[in-house]
Amino acid sequence: MREYPFQQEFQVRDYECDMQGHVNHAVYLNYLEHCRHEFIKKLGLDYSELVRRGISLVIIRAEVDYKYSLRSGQHFVVGVILERVSPLRYRFIQDVYLLPEKKLVLRARVTGTGVSATGRPQLPQEISAALDKVS
């Protein structure tokens, strides 16, 4: 397991599993999103305040490579690394590991940007500065 600037632990809930007893593939996107939101909060950015100001942070691409299935009750951790892709885009490199074994469950690359209330790409300086601290 590599080093991450931010990690979030979770436990699989029964209702997140499909009929085969595995976590449904789409649920992993929720785990990844929650980890990103907590990471961004830790950096001092407030989603609610940004939205009030007409700025939305959005995902424009998500690539997920599934390696192993989680099951109800299992504990796992999501790690996140941030890299700048362009002046307006960042990529979150996110990995999920089963605990305590630290077995790789999935690898994801999630690209995001900011958009104004009119839908134009925009990443204000305060957001760039906060994200640049860890990228």
mmCIF file of N, CA and C in Angstrom:
data_model
loop_
_atom_site.group_PDB
_atom_site.id
_atom_site.type_symbol
_atom_site.label_atom_id
_atom_site.label_comp_id
_atom_site.label_asym_id
_atom_site.label_seq_id
_atom_site.Cartn_x
_atom_site.Cartn_y
_atom_site.Cartn_z
ATOM 1 N N MET A 1 0.856 -1.179 0.000
ATOM 2 C CA MET A 1 0.000 0.000 0.000
ATOM 3 C C MET A 1 0.898 1.238 0.000
ATOM 4 N N ARG A 2 0.629 2.158 -0.913
ATOM 5 C CA ARG A 2 1.470 3.348 -0.987
ATOM 6 C C ARG A 2 1.052 4.393 0.042
ATOM 7 N N GLU A 3 1.808 5.476 0.102
ATOM 8 C CA GLU A 3 1.518 6.584 1.024
ATOM 9 C C GLU A 3 0.519 7.527 0.365
ATOM 10 N N TYR A 4 -0.427 8.030 1.153
ATOM 11 C CA TYR A 4 -1.466 8.929 0.650
ATOM 12 C C TYR A 4 -1.536 10.167 1.534
ATOM 13 N N PRO A 5 -1.743 11.348 0.940
ATOM 14 C CA PRO A 5 -1.921 12.541 1.760
ATOM 15 C C PRO A 5 -3.224 12.508 2.559
ATOM 16 N N PHE A 6 -4.174 11.670 2.109
ATOM 17 C CA PHE A 6 -5.441 11.552 2.837
ATOM 18 C C PHE A 6 -5.987 10.145 2.659
ATOM 19 N N GLN A 7 -6.536 9.601 3.759
ATOM 20 C CA GLN A 7 -7.183 8.289 3.734
ATOM 21 C C GLN A 7 -8.464 8.352 4.550
ATOM 22 N N GLN A 8 -9.443 7.553 4.150
ATOM 23 C CA GLN A 8 -10.725 7.485 4.859
ATOM 24 C C GLN A 8 -11.109 6.013 4.984
ATOM 25 N N GLU A 9 -11.429 5.588 6.209
ATOM 26 C CA GLU A 9 -11.854 4.203 6.426
ATOM 27 C C GLU A 9 -13.368 4.091 6.366
ATOM 28 N N PHE A 10 -13.841 2.941 5.900
ATOM 29 C CA PHE A 10 -15.266 2.653 5.753
ATOM 30 C C PHE A 10 -15.544 1.215 6.170
ATOM 31 N N GLN A 11 -16.837 0.910 6.317
ATOM 32 C CA GLN A 11 -17.300 -0.464 6.480
ATOM 33 C C GLN A 11 -18.457 -0.679 5.515
ATOM 34 N N VAL A 12 -18.442 -1.814 4.808
ATOM 35 C CA VAL A 12 -19.499 -2.129 3.845
ATOM 36 C C VAL A 12 -20.805 -2.384 4.596
ATOM 37 N N ARG A 13 -21.886 -1.760 4.106
ATOM 38 C CA ARG A 13 -23.224 -1.963 4.680
ATOM 39 C C ARG A 13 -23.990 -2.949 3.804
ATOM 40 N N ASP A 14 -24.890 -3.696 4.413
ATOM 41 C CA ASP A 14 -25.648 -4.740 3.706
ATOM 42 C C ASP A 14 -26.302 -4.230 2.431
ATOM 43 N N TYR A 15 -26.943 -3.081 2.502
ATOM 44 C CA TYR A 15 -27.717 -2.590 1.363
ATOM 45 C C TYR A 15 -26.854 -2.137 0.187
ATOM 46 N N GLU A 16 -25.540 -2.109 0.363
ATOM 47 C CA GLU A 16 -24.644 -1.730 -0.729
ATOM 48 C C GLU A 16 -24.259 -2.927 -1.606
ATOM 49 N N CYS A 17 -24.733 -4.107 -1.226
ATOM 50 C CA CYS A 17 -24.341 -5.330 -1.930
ATOM 51 C C CYS A 17 -25.409 -5.776 -2.925
ATOM 52 N N ASP A 18 -24.949 -6.434 -3.992
ATOM 53 C CA ASP A 18 -25.858 -6.970 -5.006
ATOM 54 C C ASP A 18 -26.305 -8.378 -4.614
ATOM 55 N N MET A 19 -27.040 -9.029 -5.486
ATOM 56 C CA MET A 19 -27.582 -10.351 -5.182
ATOM 57 C C MET A 19 -26.490 -11.409 -4.996
ATOM 58 N N GLN A 20 -25.319 -11.186 -5.552
ATOM 59 C CA GLN A 20 -24.216 -12.131 -5.384
ATOM 60 C C GLN A 20 -23.455 -11.913 -4.074
ATOM 61 N N GLY A 21 -23.850 -10.877 -3.322
ATOM 62 C CA GLY A 21 -23.197 -10.590 -2.052
ATOM 63 C C GLY A 21 -21.999 -9.673 -2.150
ATOM 64 N N HIS A 22 -21.714 -9.162 -3.344
ATOM 65 C CA HIS A 22 -20.601 -8.235 -3.547
ATOM 66 C C HIS A 22 -21.116 -6.801 -3.512
ATOM 67 N N VAL A 23 -20.227 -5.870 -3.167
ATOM 68 C CA VAL A 23 -20.579 -4.457 -3.281
ATOM 69 C C VAL A 23 -20.856 -4.171 -4.752
ATOM 70 N N ASN A 24 -21.996 -3.532 -5.026
ATOM 71 C CA ASN A 24 -22.357 -3.164 -6.393
ATOM 72 C C ASN A 24 -21.305 -2.211 -6.952
ATOM 73 N N HIS A 25 -20.961 -2.391 -8.218
ATOM 74 C CA HIS A 25 -19.885 -1.592 -8.827
ATOM 75 C C HIS A 25 -20.095 -0.084 -8.684
ATOM 76 N N ALA A 26 -21.331 0.374 -8.777
ATOM 77 C CA ALA A 26 -21.606 1.810 -8.703
ATOM 78 C C ALA A 26 -21.398 2.366 -7.298
ATOM 79 N N VAL A 27 -21.525 1.532 -6.287
ATOM 80 C CA VAL A 27 -21.360 1.983 -4.900
ATOM 81 C C VAL A 27 -19.925 2.450 -4.650
ATOM 82 N N TYR A 28 -18.976 1.822 -5.323
ATOM 83 C CA TYR A 28 -17.582 2.235 -5.148
ATOM 84 C C TYR A 28 -17.392 3.707 -5.517
ATOM 85 N N LEU A 29 -18.142 4.183 -6.500
ATOM 86 C CA LEU A 29 -18.044 5.603 -6.871
ATOM 87 C C LEU A 29 -18.476 6.498 -5.717
ATOM 88 N N ASN A 30 -19.463 6.050 -4.928
ATOM 89 C CA ASN A 30 -19.877 6.812 -3.747
ATOM 90 C C ASN A 30 -18.764 6.847 -2.702
ATOM 91 N N TYR A 31 -18.108 5.710 -2.488
ATOM 92 C CA TYR A 31 -16.985 5.684 -1.544
ATOM 93 C C TYR A 31 -15.896 6.663 -1.989
ATOM 94 N N LEU A 32 -15.569 6.625 -3.275
ATOM 95 C CA LEU A 32 -14.533 7.513 -3.804
ATOM 96 C C LEU A 32 -14.929 8.976 -3.645
ATOM 97 N N GLU A 33 -16.185 9.282 -3.950
ATOM 98 C CA GLU A 33 -16.669 10.657 -3.840
ATOM 99 C C GLU A 33 -16.605 11.149 -2.398
ATOM 100 N N HIS A 34 -17.066 10.335 -1.464
ATOM 101 C CA HIS A 34 -17.053 10.756 -0.059
ATOM 102 C C HIS A 34 -15.618 11.030 0.400
ATOM 103 N N CYS A 35 -14.694 10.184 -0.001
ATOM 104 C CA CYS A 35 -13.299 10.395 0.367
ATOM 105 C C CYS A 35 -12.770 11.706 -0.223
ATOM 106 N N ARG A 36 -13.092 11.981 -1.481
ATOM 107 C CA ARG A 36 -12.653 13.249 -2.098
ATOM 108 C C ARG A 36 -13.234 14.445 -1.355
ATOM 109 N N HIS A 37 -14.520 14.372 -1.009
ATOM 110 C CA HIS A 37 -15.156 15.489 -0.296
ATOM 111 C C HIS A 37 -14.489 15.729 1.060
ATOM 112 N N GLU A 38 -14.204 14.664 1.796
ATOM 113 C CA GLU A 38 -13.543 14.818 3.097
ATOM 114 C C GLU A 38 -12.129 15.376 2.923
ATOM 115 N N PHE A 39 -11.447 14.939 1.896
ATOM 116 C CA PHE A 39 -10.106 15.431 1.588
ATOM 117 C C PHE A 39 -10.146 16.927 1.298
ATOM 118 N N ILE A 40 -11.083 17.347 0.470
ATOM 119 C CA ILE A 40 -11.196 18.757 0.108
ATOM 120 C C ILE A 40 -11.576 19.601 1.326
ATOM 121 N N LYS A 41 -12.442 19.068 2.191
ATOM 122 C CA LYS A 41 -12.771 19.776 3.442
ATOM 123 C C LYS A 41 -11.520 19.966 4.289
ATOM 124 N N LYS A 42 -10.702 18.922 4.362
ATOM 125 C CA LYS A 42 -9.461 18.997 5.141
ATOM 126 C C LYS A 42 -8.546 20.096 4.610
ATOM 127 N N LEU A 43 -8.631 20.371 3.317
ATOM 128 C CA LEU A 43 -7.817 21.428 2.712
ATOM 129 C C LEU A 43 -8.387 22.819 2.969
ATOM 130 N N GLY A 44 -9.553 22.883 3.630
ATOM 131 C CA GLY A 44 -10.149 24.172 3.966
ATOM 132 C C GLY A 44 -11.146 24.706 2.959
ATOM 133 N N LEU A 45 -11.552 23.876 2.008
ATOM 134 C CA LEU A 45 -12.543 24.311 1.015
ATOM 135 C C LEU A 45 -13.928 23.855 1.456
ATOM 136 N N ASP A 46 -14.902 24.742 1.343
ATOM 137 C CA ASP A 46 -16.278 24.476 1.764
ATOM 138 C C ASP A 46 -17.174 24.424 0.531
ATOM 139 N N TYR A 47 -17.648 23.217 0.193
ATOM 140 C CA TYR A 47 -18.494 23.048 -0.994
ATOM 141 C C TYR A 47 -19.708 23.969 -0.970
ATOM 142 N N SER A 48 -20.376 24.058 0.171
ATOM 143 C CA SER A 48 -21.588 24.884 0.262
ATOM 144 C C SER A 48 -21.293 26.339 -0.061
ATOM 145 N N GLU A 49 -20.192 26.837 0.477
ATOM 146 C CA GLU A 49 -19.813 28.229 0.230
ATOM 147 C C GLU A 49 -19.466 28.437 -1.243
ATOM 148 N N LEU A 50 -18.766 27.494 -1.833
ATOM 149 C CA LEU A 50 -18.423 27.608 -3.255
ATOM 150 C C LEU A 50 -19.680 27.654 -4.117
ATOM 151 N N VAL A 51 -20.637 26.795 -3.822
ATOM 152 C CA VAL A 51 -21.892 26.769 -4.593
ATOM 153 C C VAL A 51 -22.642 28.084 -4.425
ATOM 154 N N ARG A 52 -22.674 28.625 -3.200
ATOM 155 C CA ARG A 52 -23.340 29.926 -2.970
ATOM 156 C C ARG A 52 -22.706 31.017 -3.826
ATOM 157 N N ARG A 53 -21.415 30.874 -4.080
ATOM 158 C CA ARG A 53 -20.704 31.855 -4.903
ATOM 159 C C ARG A 53 -20.786 31.532 -6.389
ATOM 160 N N GLY A 54 -21.511 30.472 -6.730
ATOM 161 C CA GLY A 54 -21.693 30.137 -8.139
ATOM 162 C C GLY A 54 -20.586 29.288 -8.736
ATOM 163 N N ILE A 55 -19.818 28.613 -7.881
ATOM 164 C CA ILE A 55 -18.726 27.761 -8.359
ATOM 165 C C ILE A 55 -19.045 26.315 -7.996
ATOM 166 N N SER A 56 -18.986 25.445 -8.981
ATOM 167 C CA SER A 56 -19.215 24.022 -8.732
ATOM 168 C C SER A 56 -17.966 23.241 -9.102
ATOM 169 N N LEU A 57 -17.575 22.326 -8.228
ATOM 170 C CA LEU A 57 -16.495 21.399 -8.546
ATOM 171 C C LEU A 57 -17.155 20.154 -9.115
ATOM 172 N N VAL A 58 -16.777 19.784 -10.327
ATOM 173 C CA VAL A 58 -17.456 18.691 -11.023
ATOM 174 C C VAL A 58 -16.446 17.649 -11.507
ATOM 175 N N ILE A 59 -16.942 16.443 -11.668
ATOM 176 C CA ILE A 59 -16.144 15.350 -12.222
ATOM 177 C C ILE A 59 -16.421 15.281 -13.718
ATOM 178 N N ILE A 60 -15.355 15.221 -14.502
ATOM 179 C CA ILE A 60 -15.527 15.154 -15.955
ATOM 180 C C ILE A 60 -15.074 13.810 -16.536
ATOM 181 N N ARG A 61 -14.397 13.016 -15.702
ATOM 182 C CA ARG A 61 -13.971 11.690 -16.166
ATOM 183 C C ARG A 61 -13.696 10.810 -14.949
ATOM 184 N N ALA A 62 -14.113 9.557 -15.039
ATOM 185 C CA ALA A 62 -13.815 8.578 -13.985
ATOM 186 C C ALA A 62 -13.444 7.252 -14.634
ATOM 187 N N GLU A 63 -12.279 6.755 -14.287
ATOM 188 C CA GLU A 63 -11.811 5.448 -14.765
ATOM 189 C C GLU A 63 -11.605 4.570 -13.537
ATOM 190 N N VAL A 64 -12.199 3.389 -13.542
ATOM 191 C CA VAL A 64 -12.098 2.498 -12.391
ATOM 192 C C VAL A 64 -11.670 1.111 -12.859
ATOM 193 N N ASP A 65 -10.634 0.596 -12.246
ATOM 194 C CA ASP A 65 -10.180 -0.772 -12.500
ATOM 195 C C ASP A 65 -10.472 -1.594 -11.246
ATOM 196 N N TYR A 66 -11.424 -2.514 -11.367
ATOM 197 C CA TYR A 66 -11.827 -3.359 -10.246
ATOM 198 C C TYR A 66 -10.908 -4.569 -10.169
ATOM 199 N N LYS A 67 -10.370 -4.840 -8.980
ATOM 200 C CA LYS A 67 -9.420 -5.939 -8.786
ATOM 201 C C LYS A 67 -9.969 -7.047 -7.889
ATOM 202 N N TYR A 68 -10.859 -6.682 -6.953
ATOM 203 C CA TYR A 68 -11.337 -7.628 -5.949
ATOM 204 C C TYR A 68 -12.667 -7.102 -5.425
ATOM 205 N N SER A 69 -13.557 -7.980 -5.015
ATOM 206 C CA SER A 69 -14.882 -7.560 -4.536
ATOM 207 C C SER A 69 -14.940 -7.493 -3.014
ATOM 208 N N LEU A 70 -15.558 -6.432 -2.529
ATOM 209 C CA LEU A 70 -15.834 -6.319 -1.098
ATOM 210 C C LEU A 70 -17.186 -6.947 -0.795
ATOM 211 N N ARG A 71 -17.353 -7.381 0.467
ATOM 212 C CA ARG A 71 -18.605 -7.994 0.923
ATOM 213 C C ARG A 71 -19.082 -7.293 2.196
ATOM 214 N N SER A 72 -20.343 -7.507 2.516
ATOM 215 C CA SER A 72 -20.960 -6.861 3.671
ATOM 216 C C SER A 72 -20.136 -7.066 4.942
ATOM 217 N N GLY A 73 -19.995 -5.979 5.688
ATOM 218 C CA GLY A 73 -19.298 -6.017 6.967
ATOM 219 C C GLY A 73 -17.799 -5.819 6.884
ATOM 220 N N GLN A 74 -17.221 -5.943 5.700
ATOM 221 C CA GLN A 74 -15.774 -5.790 5.585
ATOM 222 C C GLN A 74 -15.366 -4.329 5.775
ATOM 223 N N HIS A 75 -14.192 -4.160 6.337
ATOM 224 C CA HIS A 75 -13.617 -2.830 6.534
ATOM 225 C C HIS A 75 -12.609 -2.578 5.420
ATOM 226 N N PHE A 76 -12.540 -1.318 4.999
ATOM 227 C CA PHE A 76 -11.617 -0.963 3.924
ATOM 228 C C PHE A 76 -11.219 0.494 4.056
ATOM 229 N N VAL A 77 -10.187 0.864 3.321
ATOM 230 C CA VAL A 77 -9.693 2.238 3.338
ATOM 231 C C VAL A 77 -9.588 2.735 1.902
ATOM 232 N N VAL A 78 -9.909 4.019 1.727
ATOM 233 C CA VAL A 78 -9.744 4.690 0.438
ATOM 234 C C VAL A 78 -8.628 5.717 0.611
ATOM 235 N N GLY A 79 -7.614 5.629 -0.238
ATOM 236 C CA GLY A 79 -6.530 6.599 -0.228
ATOM 237 C C GLY A 79 -6.641 7.494 -1.449
ATOM 238 N N VAL A 80 -6.192 8.737 -1.299
ATOM 239 C CA VAL A 80 -6.280 9.677 -2.423
ATOM 240 C C VAL A 80 -4.972 10.454 -2.570
ATOM 241 N N ILE A 81 -4.547 10.570 -3.815
ATOM 242 C CA ILE A 81 -3.396 11.384 -4.210
ATOM 243 C C ILE A 81 -3.912 12.354 -5.267
ATOM 244 N N LEU A 82 -3.459 13.584 -5.215
ATOM 245 C CA LEU A 82 -3.942 14.601 -6.145
ATOM 246 C C LEU A 82 -2.819 15.029 -7.079
ATOM 247 N N GLU A 83 -3.136 15.149 -8.361
ATOM 248 C CA GLU A 83 -2.158 15.670 -9.318
ATOM 249 C C GLU A 83 -2.831 16.675 -10.241
ATOM 250 N N ARG A 84 -2.083 17.707 -10.592
ATOM 251 C CA ARG A 84 -2.595 18.721 -11.519
ATOM 252 C C ARG A 84 -2.424 18.204 -12.937
ATOM 253 N N VAL A 85 -3.495 18.335 -13.727
ATOM 254 C CA VAL A 85 -3.468 17.887 -15.119
ATOM 255 C C VAL A 85 -3.269 19.074 -16.054
ATOM 256 N N SER A 86 -3.910 20.200 -15.729
ATOM 257 C CA SER A 86 -3.822 21.421 -16.529
ATOM 258 C C SER A 86 -4.189 22.584 -15.607
ATOM 259 N N PRO A 87 -4.145 23.813 -16.099
ATOM 260 C CA PRO A 87 -4.530 24.935 -15.236
ATOM 261 C C PRO A 87 -5.953 24.828 -14.678
ATOM 262 N N LEU A 88 -6.831 24.105 -15.365
ATOM 263 C CA LEU A 88 -8.220 23.996 -14.915
ATOM 264 C C LEU A 88 -8.609 22.602 -14.425
ATOM 265 N N ARG A 89 -7.711 21.642 -14.500
ATOM 266 C CA ARG A 89 -8.086 20.262 -14.166
ATOM 267 C C ARG A 89 -7.129 19.618 -13.165
ATOM 268 N N TYR A 90 -7.733 18.803 -12.296
ATOM 269 C CA TYR A 90 -6.985 17.995 -11.346
ATOM 270 C C TYR A 90 -7.416 16.553 -11.482
ATOM 271 N N ARG A 91 -6.501 15.641 -11.166
ATOM 272 C CA ARG A 91 -6.842 14.218 -11.180
ATOM 273 C C ARG A 91 -6.627 13.669 -9.773
ATOM 274 N N PHE A 92 -7.641 12.970 -9.297
ATOM 275 C CA PHE A 92 -7.551 12.267 -8.030
ATOM 276 C C PHE A 92 -7.194 10.817 -8.344
ATOM 277 N N ILE A 93 -6.064 10.362 -7.846
ATOM 278 C CA ILE A 93 -5.679 8.959 -7.956
ATOM 279 C C ILE A 93 -6.176 8.319 -6.662
ATOM 280 N N GLN A 94 -7.098 7.383 -6.783
ATOM 281 C CA GLN A 94 -7.706 6.794 -5.596
ATOM 282 C C GLN A 94 -7.606 5.275 -5.637
ATOM 283 N N ASP A 95 -7.212 4.714 -4.508
ATOM 284 C CA ASP A 95 -7.107 3.272 -4.358
ATOM 285 C C ASP A 95 -7.945 2.838 -3.169
ATOM 286 N N VAL A 96 -8.540 1.665 -3.280
ATOM 287 C CA VAL A 96 -9.314 1.070 -2.193
ATOM 288 C C VAL A 96 -8.605 -0.218 -1.786
ATOM 289 N N TYR A 97 -8.400 -0.384 -0.467
ATOM 290 C CA TYR A 97 -7.751 -1.575 0.065
ATOM 291 C C TYR A 97 -8.623 -2.217 1.135
ATOM 292 N N LEU A 98 -8.735 -3.534 1.073
ATOM 293 C CA LEU A 98 -9.404 -4.308 2.111
ATOM 294 C C LEU A 98 -8.528 -4.289 3.359
ATOM 295 N N LEU A 99 -9.159 -4.099 4.517
ATOM 296 C CA LEU A 99 -8.433 -4.122 5.788
ATOM 297 C C LEU A 99 -8.800 -5.386 6.564
ATOM 298 N N PRO A 100 -7.941 -5.929 7.357
ATOM 299 C CA PRO A 100 -6.585 -5.445 7.652
ATOM 300 C C PRO A 100 -5.526 -5.931 6.669
ATOM 301 N N GLU A 101 -5.909 -6.744 5.694
ATOM 302 C CA GLU A 101 -4.934 -7.358 4.784
ATOM 303 C C GLU A 101 -4.220 -6.367 3.872
ATOM 304 N N LYS A 102 -4.836 -5.210 3.658
ATOM 305 C CA LYS A 102 -4.324 -4.207 2.717
ATOM 306 C C LYS A 102 -4.275 -4.762 1.295
ATOM 307 N N LYS A 103 -5.284 -5.568 0.964
ATOM 308 C CA LYS A 103 -5.400 -6.142 -0.378
ATOM 309 C C LYS A 103 -6.048 -5.117 -1.295
ATOM 310 N N LEU A 104 -5.452 -4.887 -2.469
ATOM 311 C CA LEU A 104 -5.979 -3.908 -3.412
ATOM 312 C C LEU A 104 -7.338 -4.358 -3.944
ATOM 313 N N VAL A 105 -8.333 -3.487 -3.819
ATOM 314 C CA VAL A 105 -9.698 -3.755 -4.290
ATOM 315 C C VAL A 105 -9.938 -3.054 -5.619
ATOM 316 N N LEU A 106 -9.520 -1.798 -5.719
ATOM 317 C CA LEU A 106 -9.670 -1.079 -6.986
ATOM 318 C C LEU A 106 -8.710 0.080 -7.062
ATOM 319 N N ARG A 107 -8.473 0.502 -8.303
ATOM 320 C CA ARG A 107 -7.687 1.700 -8.609
ATOM 321 C C ARG A 107 -8.560 2.589 -9.464
ATOM 322 N N ALA A 108 -8.580 3.879 -9.146
ATOM 323 C CA ALA A 108 -9.403 4.821 -9.906
ATOM 324 C C ALA A 108 -8.605 6.074 -10.225
ATOM 325 N N ARG A 109 -8.955 6.674 -11.347
ATOM 326 C CA ARG A 109 -8.431 7.965 -11.760
ATOM 327 C C ARG A 109 -9.644 8.830 -12.065
ATOM 328 N N VAL A 110 -9.814 9.865 -11.256
ATOM 329 C CA VAL A 110 -11.011 10.701 -11.354
ATOM 330 C C VAL A 110 -10.564 12.132 -11.624
ATOM 331 N N THR A 111 -10.983 12.680 -12.761
ATOM 332 C CA THR A 111 -10.575 14.024 -13.165
ATOM 333 C C THR A 111 -11.704 15.003 -12.906
ATOM 334 N N GLY A 112 -11.344 16.133 -12.306
ATOM 335 C CA GLY A 112 -12.342 17.147 -11.995
ATOM 336 C C GLY A 112 -11.879 18.533 -12.383
ATOM 337 N N THR A 113 -12.836 19.447 -12.388
ATOM 338 C CA THR A 113 -12.567 20.850 -12.671
ATOM 339 C C THR A 113 -13.615 21.683 -11.946
ATOM 340 N N GLY A 114 -13.551 22.967 -12.126
ATOM 341 C CA GLY A 114 -14.562 23.865 -11.593
ATOM 342 C C GLY A 114 -15.316 24.519 -12.728
ATOM 343 N N VAL A 115 -16.584 24.799 -12.500
ATOM 344 C CA VAL A 115 -17.383 25.529 -13.486
ATOM 345 C C VAL A 115 -18.141 26.643 -12.778
ATOM 346 N N SER A 116 -18.338 27.725 -13.514
ATOM 347 C CA SER A 116 -19.089 28.868 -12.989
ATOM 348 C C SER A 116 -20.582 28.584 -13.078
ATOM 349 N N ALA A 117 -21.377 29.491 -12.548
ATOM 350 C CA ALA A 117 -22.838 29.352 -12.600
ATOM 351 C C ALA A 117 -23.350 29.337 -14.037
ATOM 352 N N THR A 118 -22.577 29.887 -14.957
ATOM 353 C CA THR A 118 -22.980 29.891 -16.369
ATOM 354 C C THR A 118 -22.459 28.665 -17.125
ATOM 355 N N GLY A 119 -21.749 27.767 -16.412
ATOM 356 C CA GLY A 119 -21.255 26.550 -17.039
ATOM 357 C C GLY A 119 -19.881 26.664 -17.671
ATOM 358 N N ARG A 120 -19.225 27.794 -17.476
ATOM 359 C CA ARG A 120 -17.890 27.992 -18.053
ATOM 360 C C ARG A 120 -16.824 27.402 -17.122
ATOM 361 N N PRO A 121 -15.791 26.772 -17.678
ATOM 362 C CA PRO A 121 -14.706 26.266 -16.835
ATOM 363 C C PRO A 121 -14.075 27.405 -16.036
ATOM 364 N N GLN A 122 -13.888 27.161 -14.755
ATOM 365 C CA GLN A 122 -13.337 28.193 -13.877
ATOM 366 C C GLN A 122 -12.785 27.516 -12.630
ATOM 367 N N LEU A 123 -11.575 27.841 -12.274
ATOM 368 C CA LEU A 123 -10.983 27.330 -11.049
ATOM 369 C C LEU A 123 -10.339 28.514 -10.337
ATOM 370 N N PRO A 124 -11.083 29.163 -9.433
ATOM 371 C CA PRO A 124 -10.571 30.351 -8.752
ATOM 372 C C PRO A 124 -9.233 30.086 -8.051
ATOM 373 N N GLN A 125 -8.472 31.150 -7.880
ATOM 374 C CA GLN A 125 -7.135 31.068 -7.296
ATOM 375 C C GLN A 125 -7.138 30.370 -5.940
ATOM 376 N N GLU A 126 -8.118 30.642 -5.086
ATOM 377 C CA GLU A 126 -8.118 30.029 -3.749
ATOM 378 C C GLU A 126 -8.256 28.508 -3.823
ATOM 379 N N ILE A 127 -8.999 28.024 -4.813
ATOM 380 C CA ILE A 127 -9.146 26.575 -4.990
ATOM 381 C C ILE A 127 -7.842 25.997 -5.527
ATOM 382 N N SER A 128 -7.289 26.638 -6.548
ATOM 383 C CA SER A 128 -6.007 26.179 -7.099
ATOM 384 C C SER A 128 -4.928 26.152 -6.026
ATOM 385 N N ALA A 129 -4.870 27.197 -5.211
ATOM 386 C CA ALA A 129 -3.844 27.274 -4.166
ATOM 387 C C ALA A 129 -4.004 26.142 -3.155
ATOM 388 N N ALA A 130 -5.236 25.868 -2.744
ATOM 389 C CA ALA A 130 -5.480 24.789 -1.778
ATOM 390 C C ALA A 130 -5.104 23.434 -2.367
ATOM 391 N N LEU A 131 -5.491 23.201 -3.617
ATOM 392 C CA LEU A 131 -5.198 21.919 -4.253
ATOM 393 C C LEU A 131 -3.710 21.772 -4.571
ATOM 394 N N ASP A 132 -3.060 22.888 -4.921
ATOM 395 C CA ASP A 132 -1.628 22.838 -5.240
ATOM 396 C C ASP A 132 -0.772 22.467 -4.028
ATOM 397 N N LYS A 133 -1.281 22.704 -2.819
ATOM 398 C CA LYS A 133 -0.525 22.365 -1.609
ATOM 399 C C LYS A 133 -0.226 20.873 -1.526
ATOM 400 N N VAL A 134 -1.085 20.067 -2.127
ATOM 401 C CA VAL A 134 -0.930 18.613 -2.000
ATOM 402 C C VAL A 134 -0.723 17.913 -3.335
ATOM 403 N N SER A 135 -0.617 18.664 -4.420
ATOM 404 C CA SER A 135 -0.438 18.003 -5.726
ATOM 405 C C SER A 135 1.019 18.029 -6.149
#
